[in-house]
Amino acid sequence: MSRGTAVLIPARNPAEDFCSFVSELFSVGFAVVVVVDDGSDSSCREVFDALAGSGVYVLRHVVNLGKGRALKTGFNFVLDRFPHLLGVVTADADGQHRVEDVVRVAEALETLPRGTVLGCRQFVGTVPVRSRFGNTVTRWVFRFITGKNVSDTQTGLRGFPMSLLPELIGLPGERYEYEMTVLGHLCRSGGPLAQVQIATVYLDGNHSSHFDPVRDSMRIYFVLLRFYASSLVAAGIDFVGFSVTFALTHDVLTSFVVGRLSSLANFLLNKRYVFHSDTSMRRSLGRYYLLAVAIAVVSYGSIRGLTAYFGWNVFAAKVMVETLLSFASFAVQRTFVFPVQEED
């Protein structure tokens, strides 16, 4: 039976059983299999030549350009050559994905034609420490940033509908951070997102993976933490305004009001760069300042309480109070001020 999805595999120095893995994909009914050789060593040339001779579409990067670029190359090829297909399932070449799990993701995609499917590992049994720890930390950070509970943020086994590919090709990122960018984009777009349980497979301690736990994690976390940069910029403006005014007036209320002028900069940055919101300026601005007033009341009361009754230094009190309230503010902005879907 010919399936309505293509399988796309970015590969750099693939595992020894890679050819048999690809051959098995054909045997279960995938008519289109695309492999992107992302700058593999010359010793792997025979492997890719053999795949090309067996009906696999092999695309080559002469030098290593990164997994994100390899995925974009594959997406563009499938979209150009096979626009009639239902979608694309991406898989890794390091032996972590079983053919039966690729089939499960493809079948789920066929029942969710306008949505995305994630093949999520459960991380049970013998799992390398770096993989278990990395996914746990990233999952919690991602959940805080987006409000979405994704059990495996780093999975490479994903199913995308054909209609989504043009958007994915246009997203930034060339290496491993691209997959996190894609996931963030999917969560913000509000489209259906299904999670399918797959086996957790690590061969030889996952040594065949090209994921660098330090370098590539920094890229991924940078993608996540950039969402919070707007608050830090506004906090800096607020703190400078508050400090200068307090030094001149020694009045907490006046200093507080001057510092809050940073809120407009925070609103504009959040709307444009953080939440990528398309809600109307009037509606989102009204909600933003309703939240800002509530936060301001709590913040002023807390700073006054800490300084007047507990003898705290005013600057120390402000830093602590504003830091704690910023987390609450972010969560409310994400769900109330700049919601994913806004009905008129």
JSON list of C-alpha atoms in Angstrom, two decimals, residues 25 32 123 132 144 310 332:
[
{"chain": "A", "resi": 25, "resn": "LEU", "atom": "CA", "xyz": [10.50, 2.01, 4.88]},
{"chain": "A", "resi": 32, "resn": "VAL", "atom": "CA", "xyz": [8.80, 8.57, -1.43]},
{"chain": "A", "resi": 123, "resn": "PHE", "atom": "CA", "xyz": [12.47, 8.15, 28.58]},
{"chain": "A", "resi": 132, "resn": "ARG", "atom": "CA", "xyz": [17.21, 12.50, 30.13]},
{"chain": "A", "resi": 144, "resn": "PHE", "atom": "CA", "xyz": [6.71, 27.99, 30.91]},
{"chain": "A", "resi": 310, "resn": "PHE", "atom": "CA", "xyz": [11.11, 45.01, 57.34]},
{"chain": "A", "resi": 332, "resn": "VAL", "atom": "CA", "xyz": [-0.88, 36.30, 32.00]}
]
